[in-house]
Amino acid sequence: MGPNLFENYAEAVSMIIFAIGFTNLLLQKNLIKKIIGFNMMDTAMYLFLALKGYINNHVAPIVADGVEASTSTMVNPIPSGLVLTGIVVSVSVSALMLALTVRLYQRYHTLDLDEISKRLNKEGL
Amino acid sequence: MRNIIENFPLFSIILCLLASSGSLLLKEKAAKIVNTALIILVGLMSAILMGYCYLNGSFVYVMGHVPAPWGNEVRGGVLEGGMALFFSIIMYLSMSGGRKKLLEEVEETKQNLYYILDNLLFCSLIALVYTNDLFTAYVFIEINTISACGLIMIRQNGRTIEAAVRYMIMSLLGSGLFLTGVIMLYDITGHLLMSNIKESVQTLISTGQYSEPLMVTVAFMIIGLSIKSALFPFHSWLPDAYGYSTISSAAILSSLVSKGYIFILIKIIYRVIGFEAVVQSKLLNVVFVFALCGIIFGSISAMRENDIRRMIAYSSVAQIGYIYLGISFGTKAGMIAAVFHILSHAATKSMLFISAIGLTDTSNTSRHFGDLTGSAYRNRIAGLGFATGSLSMVGIPLFSGFISKLLFMEASLQNQYKMLPALIVLGISTILNAIYFMKTVVRIYSPERDLYKGREGFHVIRFKEEKEYGITIILFIILNVVLGLCSGPILNMIQIGIESFS
């Protein structure tokens, strides 16, 4: 396990960041911190994905005019495409979450989700 | 030359996307017509597709000109076609049943937005049913989450926004785990298409390589999807989201959104990992325990509720537990029972929500049991719908709930270790269901107290006044009875579909 872990240290780091993000999203009371946690979680996954597509000493898979291109010298392009798709998804989700947070803040002037729940129960809605 | 019918899955998805973006330009009435036409059209296409696959077997449709290991694919089969047809029926009924409330509760300028979100949600459900690519599944899961969140918060008050935030948080945790699972699986196998991944996974299992990462991957995907479909103990977001959103949203969320996730989970179990491998990994035993706890706790929470809509919402937690129970038996009979219960629960739960709103409307929009006394006399058709739904939930013969309970019991007998706990819990839960549903039915059919006579908000609603609503309830009742009485052919279809998965 030791040597493997050392060799794949970047993957290990991305998993640790994922765990930090996940815990933040789950346990933080503050909504903004939750959103930050969510972004960390997703970014960690994109890091992991990008690492998986990268091959040492290989170049970007771009075929220029007149240059012989060989697949044996290129990195895997699919993970990069997936990362882009994933970023679009997480940007839209973050935007939605932030919009919801603004709405809640305008109504209750707090970002603490538990506090908001308490007030809602008091309002008896 | 391909048969035109094989294009139908793609047509359905594209049509939904077009309708959703097109509705942005339309007024409320036109958007409503587009939405209704879309649901009917997709339903028709799915029905034709189901018949075609029944005769010719399932097929894989390659999108564009890029062949298998790289391109994107959709897959059509009996079960996919049937599911899409069923989703269309429930979507249509939920929309038409809640139309009046939608007009009342949603601001006029935002009503066409509701139809946009609904078309988008429908699109993601259809795509989840048909897709053969895991990353596409992830993207549509996120689209599903975003549009479902919109459906919850379109009725603007503090409760719904808070419910939407809670829903989003839990959903994001779930989709984060699912994404991790997909990426790790891609890392291990090098593929994203379900059939290619399955080949690699089979080789890996036979050579014994990467057994731990594979296990972690499967666990991540199962946990992710069970968070999203509100399996106990991940159900904390559910009562608020179902209880306070506008009624069409509640019906759609409870009967379709969670079912879409369960369907993709079943697909993953069969078409990505392989049923045998999942059973051998013993992960299903963990699901089994959570499902049993969910059934009991869901029912107990429902009993303690004093609010009719939150009670129905908590009952969903128990019913989701049933579906996972069927999956966790690890037998084909269990899986068939689970798929049948998806249909049965979707038909019943949306009917209960739609009926409940009819009852609360005649009781000064109060949702508390005290005010609902005798409401079935004030709105007879809603009372009839609620009583039918309750009988089906409890498992009285003639209705769909009976068949699914029977199937679960039969399936449990095939697994000697899980038989006893499953049977005990099914028994207890039937009693609990009977207690809280019958309590409500008795209350709404109690003779009206003089107390309410002449009080504002407590008025009689006749069938003539709300024709669309009444017809919807009647259609719901017919659907429920059809599921209960003609379960033979439906089960046959499910069996053929599941066999073609493996």
XYZ file of C-alpha atoms in Angstrom:
627
model
C 0.000 0.000 0.000
C 2.810 2.435 0.951
C 4.586 2.668 -2.420
C 1.256 2.731 -4.275
C 0.045 5.588 -2.147
C 3.236 7.529 -2.748
C 3.053 6.941 -6.486
C -0.582 8.050 -6.635
C -0.238 10.885 -4.134
C -2.189 13.282 -6.353
C -5.189 10.941 -6.420
C -4.973 10.572 -2.657
C -4.932 14.366 -2.287
C -7.989 14.721 -4.521
C -9.854 12.149 -2.448
C -8.953 14.000 0.761
C -10.238 17.257 -0.736
C -13.386 15.408 -1.779
C -13.890 14.203 1.780
C -13.349 17.718 3.175
C -15.864 19.145 0.716
C -18.386 16.401 1.398
C -18.168 16.896 5.161
C -18.541 20.654 4.788
C -21.596 20.300 2.589
C -23.134 17.883 5.066
C -22.270 19.431 8.418
C -21.779 23.194 8.061
C -24.680 25.289 9.239
C -23.788 28.329 7.188
C -25.219 28.105 3.688
C -22.292 29.850 1.975
C -19.875 27.437 3.628
C -22.033 24.596 2.430
C -21.796 25.880 -1.139
C -18.029 26.236 -0.799
C -17.932 22.644 0.409
C -19.951 21.544 -2.593
C -17.564 23.311 -4.956
C -14.539 21.747 -3.265
C -16.138 18.336 -3.587
C -16.797 18.706 -7.286
C -13.426 20.309 -8.017
C -11.669 17.441 -6.278
C -13.467 15.047 -8.582
C -12.400 17.018 -11.639
C -8.811 16.966 -10.403
C -9.067 13.204 -10.039
C -10.543 12.868 -13.507
C -7.911 15.099 -15.103
C -5.152 13.111 -13.395
C -6.576 9.912 -14.806
C -6.477 11.271 -18.333
C -2.924 12.592 -18.088
C -0.012 10.445 -19.249
C 3.507 11.570 -18.361
C 5.480 13.230 -21.178
C 2.576 13.061 -23.611
C 1.179 16.088 -25.405
C -2.291 17.552 -25.799
C -4.316 15.741 -28.466
C -4.318 18.542 -31.026
C -3.559 17.686 -34.635
C -1.874 20.621 -36.389
C -1.492 20.918 -40.127
C 1.504 19.163 -41.562
C 2.596 17.574 -38.307
C 2.531 13.788 -38.089
C 0.281 12.990 -35.156
C 0.542 9.730 -33.319
C -1.881 8.525 -30.691
C 1.013 7.002 -28.756
C 2.298 10.450 -27.772
C -0.992 12.027 -26.765
C -2.900 12.163 -23.500
C -6.411 10.727 -23.245
C -8.798 13.515 -24.346
C -12.042 12.048 -22.954
C -11.501 12.992 -19.274
C -10.877 16.603 -20.289
C -14.217 16.606 -22.075
C -15.887 15.098 -19.035
C -14.304 17.714 -16.770
C -15.709 20.479 -18.972
C -19.190 18.956 -18.856
C -18.902 18.525 -15.112
C -17.804 22.141 -14.615
C -20.864 23.360 -16.522
C -23.094 21.247 -14.290
C -21.486 22.397 -11.063
C -21.537 26.063 -12.111
C -25.269 25.915 -12.763
C -25.932 24.103 -9.511
C -23.830 26.627 -7.565
C -25.705 29.478 -9.215
C -29.025 27.953 -8.213
C -27.852 27.348 -4.638
C -26.561 30.921 -4.345
C -29.847 32.267 -5.693
C -31.753 30.252 -3.100
C -29.413 31.499 -0.391
C -30.046 35.117 -1.420
C -33.793 34.508 -1.243
C -33.524 33.001 2.243
C -31.223 35.768 3.436
C -33.614 38.458 2.221
C -36.437 36.832 4.120
C -34.718 35.852 7.363
C -31.476 37.890 7.482
C -29.444 34.890 8.496
C -27.491 32.201 6.681
C -27.874 29.598 9.403
C -30.160 26.867 8.093
C -31.124 25.590 11.553
C -32.017 29.103 12.675
C -34.215 29.495 9.590
C -35.981 26.214 10.390
C -36.598 27.394 13.946
C -38.156 30.628 12.733
C -40.301 28.759 10.236
C -41.637 26.567 13.030
C -42.349 29.681 15.091
C -44.182 31.269 12.165
C -46.240 28.098 12.078
C -46.189 27.936 8.303
C -31.817 1.424 -42.782
C -33.074 1.576 -39.224
C -36.663 1.214 -38.367
C -38.178 4.602 -37.557
C -39.357 3.263 -34.190
C -35.766 2.827 -33.049
C -35.401 6.603 -33.218
C -38.215 7.144 -30.725
C -36.086 7.268 -27.554
C -33.958 10.016 -29.018
C -37.001 11.810 -30.437
C -38.622 11.812 -26.997
C -35.578 13.347 -25.325
C -35.029 15.973 -28.028
C -38.722 16.892 -28.138
C -38.769 17.470 -24.382
C -35.690 19.694 -24.598
C -37.169 21.666 -27.495
C -40.514 22.067 -25.748
C -38.764 23.178 -22.589
C -36.702 25.906 -24.242
C -39.545 26.858 -26.590
C -41.955 27.420 -23.699
C -39.805 30.323 -22.587
C -41.334 32.369 -25.398
C -44.893 31.233 -24.809
C -47.662 32.534 -22.590
C -49.106 30.348 -19.835
C -51.955 28.907 -21.923
C -49.784 28.033 -24.928
C -47.118 26.547 -22.636
C -49.802 24.402 -21.041
C -50.936 23.098 -24.431
C -47.327 22.357 -25.461
C -46.717 20.544 -22.185
C -49.844 18.404 -22.510
C -49.166 17.606 -26.173
C -45.576 16.692 -25.342
C -46.565 14.283 -22.564
C -49.176 12.604 -24.780
C -46.763 12.356 -27.730
C -43.947 10.883 -25.633
C -46.419 8.474 -24.055
C -47.598 7.318 -27.480
C -44.042 6.883 -28.745
C -43.112 4.900 -25.641
C -46.151 2.656 -26.068
C -45.223 1.952 -29.697
C -41.619 1.339 -28.654
C -42.702 -1.074 -25.962
C -44.779 -3.057 -28.472
C -41.939 -3.038 -30.996
C -39.421 -4.328 -28.429
C -41.889 -6.944 -27.240
C -41.985 -8.337 -30.788
C -38.378 -7.751 -31.891
C -36.342 -7.670 -28.702
C -34.288 -4.801 -27.310
C -31.884 -2.687 -29.349
C -29.033 -0.249 -28.883
C -29.118 3.004 -30.812
C -25.786 4.650 -31.628
C -25.958 8.443 -31.613
C -24.020 10.091 -34.417
C -21.457 8.039 -36.309
C -19.066 7.149 -33.533
C -19.226 3.416 -32.769
C -19.374 1.627 -29.453
C -16.412 2.182 -27.138
C -16.346 5.979 -27.676
C -19.726 7.210 -28.807
C -22.927 7.788 -26.894
C -25.798 5.338 -26.977
C -29.397 4.948 -25.930
C -31.019 1.608 -25.372
C -34.617 0.669 -26.021
C -36.323 -2.343 -24.518
C -39.639 -3.520 -23.140
C -38.939 -2.267 -19.634
C -37.594 1.114 -20.822
C -40.581 1.652 -23.126
C -43.013 0.558 -20.432
C -41.412 2.796 -17.805
C -41.458 5.813 -20.120
C -45.111 5.138 -20.939
C -45.968 4.855 -17.271
C -44.048 8.015 -16.393
C -45.966 9.862 -19.119
C -49.320 8.677 -17.767
C -48.504 9.729 -14.203
C -47.034 13.025 -15.368
C -50.183 13.789 -17.358
C -52.509 12.941 -14.481
C -50.438 14.843 -11.916
C -50.396 17.950 -14.069
C -54.113 17.888 -14.854
C -55.075 17.144 -11.246
C -53.104 20.046 -9.833
C -53.886 22.565 -12.562
C -56.353 24.621 -10.538
C -54.040 24.869 -7.547
C -51.211 25.828 -9.860
C -53.218 28.797 -11.100
C -53.975 29.832 -7.526
C -50.604 29.311 -5.901
C -48.105 30.360 -8.550
C -47.773 33.969 -9.643
C -49.223 34.583 -13.069
C -45.955 35.675 -14.624
C -44.246 32.523 -13.459
C -46.724 29.974 -14.689
C -45.014 29.344 -17.996
C -41.789 28.790 -16.017
C -43.526 25.936 -14.280
C -44.159 24.249 -17.601
C -40.548 24.800 -18.662
C -39.319 23.107 -15.501
C -41.827 20.331 -15.919
C -40.739 19.648 -19.504
C -37.114 19.652 -18.379
C -37.863 17.245 -15.551
C -39.747 14.992 -17.929
C -36.798 15.129 -20.344
C -34.348 14.062 -17.654
C -36.630 11.233 -16.518
C -36.976 9.908 -20.067
C -33.219 10.238 -20.609
C -32.493 8.376 -17.363
C -34.781 5.600 -18.527
C -33.230 5.230 -21.970
C -29.562 6.119 -21.592
C -26.823 3.553 -22.009
C -24.002 5.836 -20.907
C -23.053 6.456 -17.282
C -21.794 10.004 -17.653
C -24.920 10.998 -19.551
C -26.850 9.482 -16.673
C -24.926 11.723 -14.252
C -25.643 14.842 -16.289
C -29.354 14.060 -16.478
C -29.439 13.275 -12.761
C -28.207 16.827 -12.160
C -30.744 18.268 -14.606
C -33.393 16.309 -12.769
C -32.240 17.754 -9.435
C -32.209 21.331 -10.693
C -35.651 21.135 -12.265
C -37.106 19.319 -9.247
C -35.720 22.076 -7.035
C -37.438 24.623 -9.263
C -40.722 22.738 -8.988
C -40.500 22.840 -5.193
C -39.719 26.542 -4.882
C -42.044 27.886 -7.573
C -44.651 28.413 -4.870
C -42.950 31.194 -3.021
C -42.957 31.095 0.727
C -40.280 30.589 3.351
C -41.074 26.919 3.792
C -40.688 25.962 0.156
C -37.396 27.820 -0.243
C -36.028 26.146 2.862
C -37.322 22.785 1.601
C -35.674 23.408 -1.766
C -32.349 24.220 -0.080
C -32.512 21.076 2.036
C -33.450 19.045 -1.021
C -30.557 20.512 -2.996
C -28.039 19.807 -0.230
C -28.991 16.154 0.110
C -29.222 15.760 -3.658
C -25.803 17.279 -4.177
C -24.289 14.894 -1.643
C -25.908 12.049 -3.541
C -24.824 13.181 -6.970
C -21.298 13.894 -5.689
C -21.024 10.295 -4.529
C -22.542 9.042 -7.771
C -20.064 11.102 -9.816
C -17.179 9.694 -7.764
C -18.459 6.206 -8.442
C -18.718 6.840 -12.185
C -15.230 8.354 -12.374
C -13.637 5.552 -10.379
C -15.367 3.022 -12.571
C -14.050 4.841 -15.631
C -10.622 4.785 -14.052
C -10.740 1.023 -13.458
C -12.396 -0.054 -16.703
C -11.634 2.723 -19.182
C -15.208 2.889 -20.453
C -18.350 4.919 -19.941
C -20.872 2.872 -21.908
C -22.769 0.407 -19.767
C -22.218 -2.679 -21.946
C -18.463 -2.032 -22.297
C -18.039 -1.438 -18.573
C -19.840 -4.686 -17.850
C -17.450 -6.661 -20.080
C -14.417 -5.150 -18.323
C -15.933 -5.663 -14.895
C -16.588 -9.329 -15.666
C -12.933 -9.770 -16.715
C -11.724 -7.970 -13.598
C -13.885 -10.129 -11.354
C -12.779 -13.363 -13.009
C -9.104 -12.392 -12.677
C -9.614 -11.036 -9.163
C -8.046 -7.627 -9.922
C -9.150 -4.364 -8.322
C -11.715 -6.046 -6.129
C -11.618 -3.362 -3.399
C -11.899 -0.307 -5.681
C -14.734 -2.029 -7.498
C -16.545 -2.619 -4.221
C -16.062 1.024 -3.183
C -17.349 2.159 -6.569
C -20.510 0.101 -6.330
C -21.043 1.275 -2.763
C -20.657 4.941 -3.783
C -23.183 4.602 -6.573
C -25.729 2.753 -4.446
C -25.396 5.207 -1.542
C -25.509 8.192 -3.888
C -28.695 7.063 -5.560
C -30.335 6.020 -2.310
C -29.684 9.468 -0.838
C -31.345 10.984 -3.876
C -34.327 8.676 -3.743
C -34.787 9.322 0.006
C -34.049 5.904 1.457
C -34.010 5.984 5.259
C -31.909 7.574 6.927
C -31.424 10.098 4.125
C -35.044 11.207 4.062
C -34.834 14.372 6.175
C -35.528 16.645 3.177
C -38.580 14.750 2.052
C -41.529 15.791 4.270
C -40.994 19.516 3.721
C -40.382 19.154 -0.003
C -43.505 17.056 -0.531
C -45.570 18.753 2.123
C -45.391 22.419 1.138
C -44.775 22.568 -2.611
C -47.679 23.059 -4.998
C -49.642 19.852 -5.370
C -48.558 18.884 -8.898
C -44.935 19.185 -7.784
C -45.552 17.026 -4.734
C -47.241 14.358 -6.853
C -44.501 14.437 -9.496
C -41.669 14.440 -6.954
C -43.021 11.585 -4.904
C -44.117 9.383 -7.759
C -41.632 10.089 -10.549
C -38.409 11.779 -9.464
C -37.389 9.260 -6.825
C -38.462 6.425 -9.126
C -36.217 7.683 -11.926
C -33.206 7.324 -9.622
C -34.256 3.852 -8.532
C -34.695 2.808 -12.145
C -31.179 3.968 -13.046
C -29.904 2.073 -9.978
C -31.579 -1.106 -11.220
C -30.015 -0.517 -14.630
C -26.607 -0.074 -13.036
C -27.013 -3.233 -10.992
C -27.893 -5.279 -14.072
C -26.149 -3.612 -16.963
C -23.001 -2.102 -15.426
C -21.825 -4.261 -12.563
C -23.768 -7.426 -13.207
C -26.435 -8.776 -10.887
C -24.365 -11.724 -9.638
C -21.415 -9.489 -8.765
C -23.622 -7.088 -6.792
C -25.219 -9.970 -4.898
C -21.824 -11.467 -4.096
C -20.476 -8.143 -2.857
C -22.948 -8.354 0.094
C -23.684 -4.634 -0.262
C -27.327 -5.499 -0.711
C -27.412 -6.730 2.885
C -26.676 -3.200 4.062
C -29.441 -1.893 1.815
C -31.711 -4.568 3.305
C -31.204 -3.260 6.840
C -31.820 0.356 5.831
C -34.899 -0.663 3.859
C -36.372 -2.459 6.892
C -35.636 0.506 9.172
C -37.126 2.835 6.552
C -40.355 0.858 6.390
C -40.846 0.950 10.154
C -39.667 4.513 10.842
C -41.513 5.926 7.847
C -44.749 4.409 9.071
C -44.212 5.514 12.663
C -43.416 9.081 11.607
C -46.508 9.081 9.403
C -48.630 7.969 12.352
C -47.394 10.831 14.496
C -48.173 13.489 11.902
C -51.166 15.748 12.299
C -50.890 17.176 8.811
C -52.392 15.146 5.990
C -49.797 16.041 3.363
C -46.824 15.432 5.627
C -48.394 12.116 6.589
C -48.556 11.065 2.930
C -44.970 12.281 2.499
C -43.732 10.156 5.401
C -45.619 7.210 3.993
C -43.417 7.657 0.886
C -40.354 6.973 3.032
C -41.863 3.618 3.981
C -42.782 2.825 0.389
C -39.297 3.662 -0.895
C -38.135 1.231 1.784
C -40.334 -1.454 0.202
C -38.758 -0.892 -3.219
C -35.234 -1.141 -1.802
C -36.312 -4.210 0.137
C -37.244 -5.887 -3.145
C -33.901 -4.939 -4.684
C -31.980 -6.124 -1.627
C -33.369 -9.675 -1.716
C -30.843 -10.336 -4.468
C -33.234 -12.509 -6.438
C -35.027 -11.996 -9.718
C -38.399 -12.304 -8.005
C -37.380 -9.521 -5.608
C -36.377 -7.270 -8.471
C -39.658 -7.881 -10.296
C -41.521 -7.037 -7.094
C -39.464 -3.834 -6.751
C -40.203 -2.739 -10.325
C -43.893 -3.506 -9.890
C -43.941 -1.523 -6.675
C -42.379 1.422 -8.522
C -45.478 1.415 -10.739
C -47.907 0.716 -7.949
C -46.511 3.326 -5.584
C -46.270 5.959 -8.325
C -49.925 5.441 -9.268
C -51.134 5.429 -5.667
C -49.035 8.187 -4.138
C -49.813 10.748 -6.819
C -53.503 9.904 -6.429
C -53.285 10.413 -2.652
C -51.615 13.805 -3.028
C -54.096 14.978 -5.645
C -57.056 13.753 -3.572
C -55.692 15.312 -0.394
C -55.691 18.739 -1.996
C -59.370 18.327 -2.877
C -60.100 17.540 0.762
C -58.113 20.454 2.155
C -59.719 22.840 -0.349
C -63.116 22.196 1.148
C -61.743 22.642 4.663
C -60.557 26.236 4.467
C -57.189 24.967 3.081
C -56.375 23.609 6.519
C -54.346 20.420 6.416
C -54.932 19.381 10.003
C -57.003 16.345 10.734
C -59.314 18.250 13.041
C -60.594 20.417 10.205
C -60.777 17.569 7.715
C -63.616 15.821 9.552
C -66.357 14.995 7.096
C -64.485 16.564 4.189
C -65.220 13.534 1.996
C -68.871 14.600 2.065
C -67.941 18.102 0.998
C -65.843 16.892 -1.945
C -67.053 13.405 -2.758
C -64.751 12.629 -5.647
C -61.629 13.568 -3.671
C -62.876 11.465 -0.762
C -63.353 8.512 -3.084
C -59.833 8.968 -4.492
C -58.301 9.185 -1.038
C -60.169 6.115 0.188
C -59.099 4.114 -2.879
C -55.491 5.198 -2.459
C -55.536 4.298 1.222
C -57.002 0.868 0.534
C -54.320 0.296 -2.083
C -51.559 1.407 0.307
C -52.803 -0.910 3.030
C -52.889 -3.790 0.540
C -56.556 -4.643 0.087
C -57.162 -7.007 -2.857
C -58.506 -5.430 -6.067
C -55.972 -2.583 -5.837
C -52.353 -2.430 -6.936
C -50.875 -2.337 -3.421
C -52.118 -5.840 -2.752
C -50.211 -7.289 -5.709
C -46.944 -5.638 -4.714
C -47.246 -6.812 -1.108
C -47.966 -10.326 -2.362
C -44.933 -10.187 -4.646
C -42.683 -8.976 -1.822
C -43.848 -11.777 0.442
C -43.310 -14.380 -2.288
C -39.879 -12.983 -3.070
C -38.864 -13.021 0.587
C -39.596 -16.746 0.792
C -36.799 -17.451 -1.694
C -34.102 -16.031 0.528
C -33.722 -18.098 3.676
C -31.738 -15.557 5.713
C -33.798 -12.506 4.872
C -37.161 -14.270 4.956
C -38.007 -13.934 8.631
C -37.071 -10.277 9.215
C -38.678 -9.267 5.928
C -41.947 -11.050 6.672
C -42.117 -9.653 10.204
C -41.473 -6.102 9.026
C -43.953 -6.438 6.155
C -46.562 -7.629 8.643
C -45.906 -4.835 11.111
C -45.865 -2.225 8.393
C -49.181 -3.425 6.978
C -50.735 -2.959 10.396
C -49.164 0.483 10.793
C -50.310 1.467 7.292
C -53.799 0.325 8.140
C -53.770 2.334 11.354
C -52.757 5.676 9.908
C -54.521 5.460 6.570
C -57.753 4.045 7.926
C -57.697 6.605 10.725
C -57.678 9.302 8.067
C -60.353 7.634 5.948
C -62.607 7.236 8.976
C -62.072 10.880 9.841
C -62.880 12.233 6.394
C -65.998 10.053 6.278
C -67.180 10.936 9.786
C -70.568 12.644 9.626
C -70.118 16.363 9.371
C -70.206 18.249 12.603
C -72.587 21.185 12.766
C -69.601 23.205 13.820
C -68.499 23.711 10.233
C -71.865 24.662 8.792
C -71.825 28.123 7.332
C -68.199 28.717 8.326
C -66.075 30.417 5.730
C -63.992 28.082 3.581
C -65.954 24.959 4.483
C -68.121 24.630 1.411
C -69.253 21.792 -0.796
C -67.433 21.290 -4.097
C -69.424 19.393 -6.699
C -68.115 17.330 -9.583
C -69.585 19.778 -12.106
C -67.553 22.644 -10.703
C -64.219 20.916 -11.112
C -64.569 18.592 -14.053
C -60.871 18.246 -14.917
C -60.015 17.407 -11.320
C -62.826 14.863 -11.026
C -61.926 13.121 -14.261
C -58.279 12.944 -13.161
C -59.245 11.218 -9.921
C -61.452 8.762 -11.818
C -58.576 7.983 -14.200
C -56.280 7.469 -11.214
C -58.745 5.015 -9.677
C -59.048 3.145 -12.989
C -55.247 2.995 -13.301
C -54.957 1.616 -9.790
C -57.591 -1.042 -10.362
C -56.040 -1.991 -13.712
C -52.670 -2.467 -11.981
C -54.388 -4.544 -9.328
C -56.517 -6.718 -11.590
C -54.384 -7.106 -14.729
C -51.051 -7.594 -13.021
C -50.329 -10.759 -15.062
C -49.410 -9.143 -18.394
C -47.609 -6.280 -16.640
C -45.483 -8.680 -14.600
C -44.783 -10.626 -17.777
C -43.515 -7.445 -19.446
C -41.344 -6.600 -16.418
C -39.883 -10.098 -16.472
C -39.048 -9.914 -20.181
C -37.491 -6.481 -19.647
C -35.344 -7.575 -16.711
C -34.216 -10.708 -18.542
C -33.116 -8.611 -21.491
C -31.061 -6.448 -19.080
C -28.772 -9.254 -18.011
